[in-house]
Amino acid sequence: MIFDVLTLFPGMFDSPLQESILGRAVKQQLLEVRAHNLRDWAEGKHLTTDDAPYGGGDGMVMKPEPVARAVAALKQKSPAAKVVLLTPQGKPFKQNDARSLAQESGLIFICGRYEGFDERIRQTLVDEEFSIGDFVLTGGELPAMVMIDAISRFLPGVLGSGDSALTDSFADGLLEYPQYTRPAVFNGLSVPEVLLSGDHGKIAQWRREQQLLRTFQRRPELLEDVFLSNSDKVFIEKLKCQLEQQEEIQGDDAD
Ligand code: 4HQ
């Protein structure tokens, strides 16, 4: 898969993609990241890529023409590539988006600096807008790298046989169960006995219940979109009853 990136800071993409799993995948040519300097498509003595907003106000706006010329040039080489804009106004990027974008042959990411993009960039050059979360960054480069990382995990051969994108956290839409390794006691805390029992059926059931418990406590909204077996549903009903009883006790305390 080819990831083309339009940015004013192409150097930002060097080291994160040379290390560890992605570094190995790039060496094996399972994916390629090409960071292009947007300034190469700018014009004028100062090669400007930004300008003041019509209507006045603070901050600068990304000019449309350099982006348009850059996208046209990249599409000549990769006509099928989808154009993605990184912005807090975009659709929240989720594991399912990573999964489906991994099916594309190429992606072109537009990373902005400044306060924003001329609206006509969105209207005429972009296929999809994504946000990686409700916070404001200094540019779209880190969000593009986050997306490239999450998408690349779904490309054939990128993950070793040990860790698979199909078995990890979020593969089933639930948070992961707690993990333990040696020593058996650490800071006065013992590893749950069931994990030492050797009973693989019991261990699988405990792990599933821990996943359901964690998700219920930390991210209850995730349970709406998850496939639940009948025994999962029974377990969650028990959790809801426990929660109601706790709330009754707290209500009594307040009187
Ligand atoms: N920015 N998810 C400002 C983001 C962002 C996010 C990207 C900041 C673009 C101009 N992008 N620019 N959050 O904060 O994607």
mmCIF file of C-alpha atoms and ligand atoms in Angstrom:
data_model
loop_
_atom_site.group_PDB
_atom_site.id
_atom_site.type_symbol
_atom_site.label_atom_id
_atom_site.label_comp_id
_atom_site.label_asym_id
_atom_site.label_seq_id
_atom_site.Cartn_x
_atom_site.Cartn_y
_atom_site.Cartn_z
ATOM 1 C CA MET A 1 0.000 0.000 0.000
ATOM 2 C CA ILE A 2 1.242 3.493 -0.839
ATOM 3 C CA PHE A 3 0.625 6.377 1.568
ATOM 4 C CA ASP A 4 1.308 9.780 -0.003
ATOM 5 C CA VAL A 5 1.443 12.630 2.495
ATOM 6 C CA LEU A 6 1.255 16.359 1.727
ATOM 7 C CA THR A 7 2.927 18.364 4.470
ATOM 8 C CA LEU A 8 5.095 21.416 5.115
ATOM 9 C CA PHE A 9 7.269 19.230 7.382
ATOM 10 C CA PRO A 10 8.121 16.005 5.508
ATOM 11 C CA GLY A 11 11.001 15.314 7.923
ATOM 12 C CA MET A 12 8.471 14.539 10.671
ATOM 13 C CA PHE A 13 7.677 11.265 8.882
ATOM 14 C CA ASP A 14 11.236 9.872 8.875
ATOM 15 C CA SER A 15 11.980 8.295 12.236
ATOM 16 C CA PRO A 16 8.549 7.009 13.354
ATOM 17 C CA LEU A 17 8.359 4.856 10.228
ATOM 18 C CA GLN A 18 11.929 3.552 10.469
ATOM 19 C CA GLU A 19 11.490 1.899 13.855
ATOM 20 C CA SER A 20 10.008 -1.363 15.058
ATOM 21 C CA ILE A 21 7.099 -3.029 13.251
ATOM 22 C CA LEU A 22 6.495 -0.300 10.655
ATOM 23 C CA GLY A 23 10.244 -0.022 9.945
ATOM 24 C CA ARG A 24 10.353 -3.733 9.196
ATOM 25 C CA ALA A 25 7.216 -3.531 7.042
ATOM 26 C CA VAL A 26 8.679 -0.647 4.996
ATOM 27 C CA LYS A 27 11.928 -2.631 4.475
ATOM 28 C CA GLN A 28 9.842 -5.610 3.299
ATOM 29 C CA GLN A 29 7.993 -3.248 0.917
ATOM 30 C CA LEU A 30 4.621 -4.163 2.417
ATOM 31 C CA LEU A 31 3.903 -0.453 2.556
ATOM 32 C CA GLU A 32 5.531 2.761 1.406
ATOM 33 C CA VAL A 33 5.183 6.247 2.913
ATOM 34 C CA ARG A 34 6.078 9.136 0.623
ATOM 35 C CA ALA A 35 6.132 12.503 2.390
ATOM 36 C CA HIS A 36 5.953 15.387 -0.090
ATOM 37 C CA ASN A 37 6.705 19.017 0.683
ATOM 38 C CA LEU A 38 3.634 21.069 -0.145
ATOM 39 C CA ARG A 39 5.937 24.028 -0.788
ATOM 40 C CA ASP A 40 7.128 22.251 -3.963
ATOM 41 C CA TRP A 41 3.748 23.244 -5.465
ATOM 42 C CA ALA A 42 3.689 26.806 -4.082
ATOM 43 C CA GLU A 43 4.289 29.863 -6.260
ATOM 44 C CA GLY A 44 5.739 33.358 -5.925
ATOM 45 C CA LYS A 45 8.967 34.672 -4.467
ATOM 46 C CA HIS A 46 8.085 33.419 -0.976
ATOM 47 C CA LEU A 47 6.450 30.123 -1.988
ATOM 48 C CA THR A 48 3.489 30.917 0.248
ATOM 49 C CA THR A 49 1.029 28.187 1.216
ATOM 50 C CA ASP A 50 -1.124 30.327 3.556
ATOM 51 C CA ASP A 51 -2.939 33.655 3.445
ATOM 52 C CA ALA A 52 -5.141 35.908 5.603
ATOM 53 C CA PRO A 53 -8.837 34.984 5.957
ATOM 54 C CA TYR A 54 -11.472 36.837 3.919
ATOM 55 C CA GLY A 55 -13.731 38.681 6.356
ATOM 56 C CA GLY A 56 -10.864 39.340 8.713
ATOM 57 C CA GLY A 57 -9.906 37.716 11.978
ATOM 58 C CA ASP A 58 -6.873 36.082 13.512
ATOM 59 C CA GLY A 59 -4.795 33.323 12.041
ATOM 60 C CA MET A 60 -3.894 32.207 8.567
ATOM 61 C CA VAL A 61 -5.698 29.884 6.158
ATOM 62 C CA MET A 62 -4.213 27.194 3.914
ATOM 63 C CA LYS A 63 -4.374 28.385 0.272
ATOM 64 C CA PRO A 64 -6.226 26.055 -2.121
ATOM 65 C CA GLU A 65 -4.031 26.245 -5.270
ATOM 66 C CA PRO A 66 -0.838 24.558 -3.937
ATOM 67 C CA VAL A 67 -2.946 21.726 -2.473
ATOM 68 C CA ALA A 68 -4.854 21.368 -5.768
ATOM 69 C CA ARG A 69 -1.654 21.187 -7.828
ATOM 70 C CA ALA A 70 -0.098 18.698 -5.398
ATOM 71 C CA VAL A 71 -3.156 16.407 -5.332
ATOM 72 C CA ALA A 72 -3.349 16.483 -9.153
ATOM 73 C CA ALA A 73 0.340 15.543 -9.427
ATOM 74 C CA LEU A 74 0.030 12.654 -6.925
ATOM 75 C CA LYS A 75 -3.166 11.367 -8.579
ATOM 76 C CA GLN A 76 -1.327 11.086 -11.907
ATOM 77 C CA LYS A 77 0.791 8.352 -10.334
ATOM 78 C CA SER A 78 -1.974 6.851 -8.140
ATOM 79 C CA PRO A 79 -5.312 7.568 -9.900
ATOM 80 C CA ALA A 80 -7.280 5.329 -7.519
ATOM 81 C CA ALA A 81 -5.930 6.875 -4.303
ATOM 82 C CA LYS A 82 -8.460 8.267 -1.833
ATOM 83 C CA VAL A 83 -7.769 11.803 -0.524
ATOM 84 C CA VAL A 84 -7.998 12.181 3.268
ATOM 85 C CA LEU A 85 -7.969 15.476 5.185
ATOM 86 C CA LEU A 86 -6.974 15.542 8.869
ATOM 87 C CA THR A 87 -9.103 17.926 10.895
ATOM 88 C CA PRO A 88 -10.883 18.090 14.273
ATOM 89 C CA GLN A 89 -14.089 18.608 12.245
ATOM 90 C CA GLY A 90 -13.715 15.201 10.561
ATOM 91 C CA LYS A 91 -15.459 11.918 11.267
ATOM 92 C CA PRO A 92 -13.960 10.280 14.386
ATOM 93 C CA PHE A 93 -11.354 7.746 13.194
ATOM 94 C CA LYS A 94 -12.192 4.264 14.537
ATOM 95 C CA GLN A 95 -10.731 0.760 14.310
ATOM 96 C CA ASN A 96 -13.360 -0.093 11.670
ATOM 97 C CA ASP A 97 -12.126 2.811 9.515
ATOM 98 C CA ALA A 98 -8.558 1.487 9.819
ATOM 99 C CA ARG A 99 -9.818 -1.949 8.742
ATOM 100 C CA SER A 100 -11.670 -0.697 5.657
ATOM 101 C CA LEU A 101 -9.044 1.865 4.567
ATOM 102 C CA ALA A 102 -6.504 -0.996 4.553
ATOM 103 C CA GLN A 103 -8.391 -2.313 1.504
ATOM 104 C CA GLU A 104 -7.457 0.771 -0.567
ATOM 105 C CA SER A 105 -4.488 0.641 -2.940
ATOM 106 C CA GLY A 106 -3.351 4.118 -1.938
ATOM 107 C CA LEU A 107 -4.214 7.062 0.293
ATOM 108 C CA ILE A 108 -3.239 10.729 -0.024
ATOM 109 C CA PHE A 109 -3.185 12.556 3.320
ATOM 110 C CA ILE A 110 -3.419 16.355 3.464
ATOM 111 C CA CYS A 111 -1.782 17.696 6.628
ATOM 112 C CA GLY A 112 -2.547 21.309 7.443
ATOM 113 C CA ARG A 113 -0.722 23.820 9.577
ATOM 114 C CA TYR A 114 -2.164 27.249 10.416
ATOM 115 C CA GLU A 115 -5.745 27.730 11.658
ATOM 116 C CA GLY A 116 -7.499 25.874 8.899
ATOM 117 C CA PHE A 117 -8.143 25.131 5.244
ATOM 118 C CA ASP A 118 -9.850 27.202 2.580
ATOM 119 C CA GLU A 119 -13.291 25.559 2.476
ATOM 120 C CA ARG A 120 -12.939 24.789 -1.265
ATOM 121 C CA ILE A 121 -10.163 22.298 -0.461
ATOM 122 C CA ARG A 122 -12.764 20.198 1.370
ATOM 123 C CA GLN A 123 -15.402 20.765 -1.309
ATOM 124 C CA THR A 124 -13.377 19.892 -4.400
ATOM 125 C CA LEU A 125 -10.246 17.912 -3.485
ATOM 126 C CA VAL A 126 -11.066 15.698 -0.499
ATOM 127 C CA ASP A 127 -12.863 12.330 -0.340
ATOM 128 C CA GLU A 128 -12.974 11.900 3.463
ATOM 129 C CA GLU A 129 -12.256 14.037 6.540
ATOM 130 C CA PHE A 130 -11.060 12.350 9.743
ATOM 131 C CA SER A 131 -10.344 13.482 13.299
ATOM 132 C CA ILE A 132 -8.218 11.398 15.671
ATOM 133 C CA GLY A 133 -9.839 12.940 18.759
ATOM 134 C CA ASP A 134 -11.403 15.980 20.387
ATOM 135 C CA PHE A 135 -8.261 18.008 21.013
ATOM 136 C CA VAL A 136 -6.335 20.549 18.957
ATOM 137 C CA LEU A 137 -2.865 19.772 17.630
ATOM 138 C CA THR A 138 -0.368 22.046 15.872
ATOM 139 C CA GLY A 139 -0.785 20.200 12.570
ATOM 140 C CA GLY A 140 -2.189 17.171 10.780
ATOM 141 C CA GLU A 141 1.133 15.284 10.654
ATOM 142 C CA LEU A 142 0.742 13.311 13.885
ATOM 143 C CA PRO A 143 -2.885 12.391 13.020
ATOM 144 C CA ALA A 144 -1.714 11.140 9.594
ATOM 145 C CA MET A 145 0.966 9.009 11.273
ATOM 146 C CA VAL A 146 -1.589 7.659 13.748
ATOM 147 C CA MET A 147 -3.845 6.635 10.859
ATOM 148 C CA ILE A 148 -0.960 5.103 8.867
ATOM 149 C CA ASP A 149 0.055 3.057 11.918
ATOM 150 C CA ALA A 150 -3.472 1.771 12.629
ATOM 151 C CA ILE A 151 -4.166 1.003 8.937
ATOM 152 C CA SER A 152 -0.813 -0.730 8.394
ATOM 153 C CA ARG A 153 -1.537 -3.280 11.132
ATOM 154 C CA PHE A 154 -4.238 -4.682 8.822
ATOM 155 C CA LEU A 155 -1.929 -5.096 5.819
ATOM 156 C CA PRO A 156 -0.953 -8.720 5.127
ATOM 157 C CA GLY A 157 2.429 -9.627 6.671
ATOM 158 C CA VAL A 158 2.872 -6.473 8.774
ATOM 159 C CA LEU A 159 2.137 -8.147 12.130
ATOM 160 C CA GLY A 160 3.992 -11.286 13.155
ATOM 161 C CA SER A 161 1.965 -14.456 13.722
ATOM 162 C CA GLY A 162 2.017 -13.752 17.490
ATOM 163 C CA ASP A 163 0.065 -10.508 17.495
ATOM 164 C CA SER A 164 -2.727 -10.391 14.984
ATOM 165 C CA ALA A 165 -5.041 -7.491 14.225
ATOM 166 C CA LEU A 166 -7.833 -10.052 14.309
ATOM 167 C CA THR A 167 -7.316 -11.125 17.941
ATOM 168 C CA ASP A 168 -6.243 -7.909 19.667
ATOM 169 C CA SER A 169 -8.163 -5.312 21.641
ATOM 170 C CA PHE A 170 -11.127 -3.985 19.639
ATOM 171 C CA ALA A 171 -11.177 -6.991 17.299
ATOM 172 C CA ASP A 172 -14.396 -7.952 19.120
ATOM 173 C CA GLY A 173 -15.234 -4.348 20.068
ATOM 174 C CA LEU A 174 -14.452 -4.896 23.765
ATOM 175 C CA LEU A 175 -11.574 -3.651 25.917
ATOM 176 C CA GLU A 176 -8.842 -6.181 26.745
ATOM 177 C CA TYR A 177 -8.835 -8.377 29.864
ATOM 178 C CA PRO A 178 -6.103 -7.823 32.531
ATOM 179 C CA GLN A 179 -2.789 -9.530 31.762
ATOM 180 C CA TYR A 180 -0.179 -10.861 34.178
ATOM 181 C CA THR A 181 3.338 -12.219 33.937
ATOM 182 C CA ARG A 182 5.939 -13.224 36.544
ATOM 183 C CA PRO A 183 6.441 -12.694 39.471
ATOM 184 C CA ALA A 184 3.394 -14.398 41.057
ATOM 185 C CA VAL A 185 3.317 -11.687 43.780
ATOM 186 C CA PHE A 186 4.254 -8.053 43.084
ATOM 187 C CA ASN A 187 3.868 -5.141 45.531
ATOM 188 C CA GLY A 188 1.687 -7.406 47.672
ATOM 189 C CA LEU A 189 -0.665 -8.267 44.794
ATOM 190 C CA SER A 190 -1.108 -11.864 43.637
ATOM 191 C CA VAL A 191 -1.964 -13.060 40.153
ATOM 192 C CA PRO A 192 -5.645 -14.209 40.060
ATOM 193 C CA GLU A 193 -5.740 -17.900 40.993
ATOM 194 C CA VAL A 194 -7.751 -18.959 37.949
ATOM 195 C CA LEU A 195 -4.791 -18.073 35.691
ATOM 196 C CA LEU A 196 -2.592 -20.566 37.579
ATOM 197 C CA SER A 197 -5.260 -23.303 37.523
ATOM 198 C CA GLY A 198 -4.418 -24.754 34.104
ATOM 199 C CA ASP A 199 -8.167 -24.996 33.375
ATOM 200 C CA HIS A 200 -8.344 -23.391 29.914
ATOM 201 C CA GLY A 201 -12.130 -23.338 29.778
ATOM 202 C CA LYS A 202 -12.329 -21.497 33.085
ATOM 203 C CA ILE A 203 -9.551 -19.106 32.029
ATOM 204 C CA ALA A 204 -11.360 -18.241 28.773
ATOM 205 C CA GLN A 205 -14.601 -17.574 30.688
ATOM 206 C CA TRP A 206 -12.792 -15.398 33.278
ATOM 207 C CA ARG A 207 -11.106 -13.376 30.510
ATOM 208 C CA ARG A 208 -14.382 -12.828 28.655
ATOM 209 C CA GLU A 209 -16.061 -11.654 31.878
ATOM 210 C CA GLN A 210 -13.147 -9.316 32.636
ATOM 211 C CA GLN A 211 -13.480 -7.837 29.137
ATOM 212 C CA LEU A 212 -17.183 -7.271 29.690
ATOM 213 C CA LEU A 213 -16.569 -5.808 33.187
ATOM 214 C CA ARG A 214 -13.830 -3.411 31.981
ATOM 215 C CA THR A 215 -15.916 -2.260 29.040
ATOM 216 C CA PHE A 216 -19.001 -1.820 31.279
ATOM 217 C CA GLN A 217 -17.001 0.245 33.806
ATOM 218 C CA ARG A 218 -14.834 2.314 31.471
ATOM 219 C CA ARG A 219 -16.555 2.530 28.066
ATOM 220 C CA PRO A 220 -20.194 1.427 28.463
ATOM 221 C CA GLU A 221 -21.126 3.008 25.091
ATOM 222 C CA LEU A 222 -18.975 0.392 23.314
ATOM 223 C CA LEU A 223 -21.354 -2.378 24.454
ATOM 224 C CA GLU A 224 -24.070 -1.010 22.130
ATOM 225 C CA ASP A 225 -22.167 -2.125 18.998
ATOM 226 C CA VAL A 226 -20.819 -5.481 20.217
ATOM 227 C CA PHE A 227 -22.063 -8.989 19.447
ATOM 228 C CA LEU A 228 -22.990 -10.541 22.820
ATOM 229 C CA SER A 229 -23.709 -14.227 23.465
ATOM 230 C CA ASN A 230 -26.515 -15.242 25.829
ATOM 231 C CA SER A 231 -24.053 -15.825 28.680
ATOM 232 C CA ASP A 232 -22.475 -12.392 27.978
ATOM 233 C CA LYS A 233 -25.948 -10.845 28.345
ATOM 234 C CA VAL A 234 -26.596 -12.682 31.617
ATOM 235 C CA PHE A 235 -23.254 -11.461 32.995
ATOM 236 C CA ILE A 236 -23.970 -7.832 31.994
ATOM 237 C CA GLU A 237 -27.447 -7.995 33.605
ATOM 238 C CA LYS A 238 -25.696 -9.088 36.832
ATOM 239 C CA LEU A 239 -23.329 -6.093 36.565
ATOM 240 C CA LYS A 240 -26.275 -3.738 36.071
ATOM 241 C CA CYS A 241 -28.050 -5.151 39.170
ATOM 242 C CA GLN A 242 -24.877 -4.738 41.248
ATOM 243 C CA LEU A 243 -24.557 -1.133 40.063
ATOM 244 C CA GLU A 244 -28.208 -0.391 40.970
ATOM 245 C CA GLN A 245 -27.735 -1.881 44.447
ATOM 246 C CA GLN A 246 -24.603 0.222 44.999
ATOM 247 C CA GLU A 247 -26.492 3.334 43.929
ATOM 248 C CA GLU A 248 -29.304 2.505 46.397
ATOM 249 C CA ILE A 249 -26.782 2.202 49.239
ATOM 250 C CA GLN A 250 -25.174 5.538 48.296
ATOM 251 C CA GLY A 251 -28.625 7.136 48.096
ATOM 252 C CA ASP A 252 -29.439 5.833 51.631
ATOM 253 C CA ASP A 253 -26.112 7.226 52.946
ATOM 254 C CA ALA A 254 -26.992 10.682 51.677
ATOM 255 C CA ASP A 255 -30.209 10.839 53.815
HETATM 256 N N1 4HQ B 1 -5.464 19.405 13.666
HETATM 257 N N2 4HQ B 1 -7.499 15.194 14.333
HETATM 258 C C1 4HQ B 1 -5.050 21.806 13.154
HETATM 259 C C2 4HQ B 1 -5.972 18.499 14.596
HETATM 260 C C3 4HQ B 1 -6.501 17.173 14.208
HETATM 261 C C4 4HQ B 1 -7.181 16.269 15.070
HETATM 262 C C5 4HQ B 1 -5.284 19.123 12.259
HETATM 263 C C6 4HQ B 1 -5.061 20.710 14.138
HETATM 264 C C7 4HQ B 1 -5.237 20.245 11.314
HETATM 265 C C8 4HQ B 1 -4.846 22.568 10.857
HETATM 266 N N3 4HQ B 1 -6.457 16.582 13.020
HETATM 267 N N4 4HQ B 1 -4.925 21.491 11.803
HETATM 268 N N5 4HQ B 1 -7.488 16.425 16.346
HETATM 269 O O1 4HQ B 1 -6.002 18.817 15.756
HETATM 270 O O2 4HQ B 1 -7.059 15.399 13.099
#
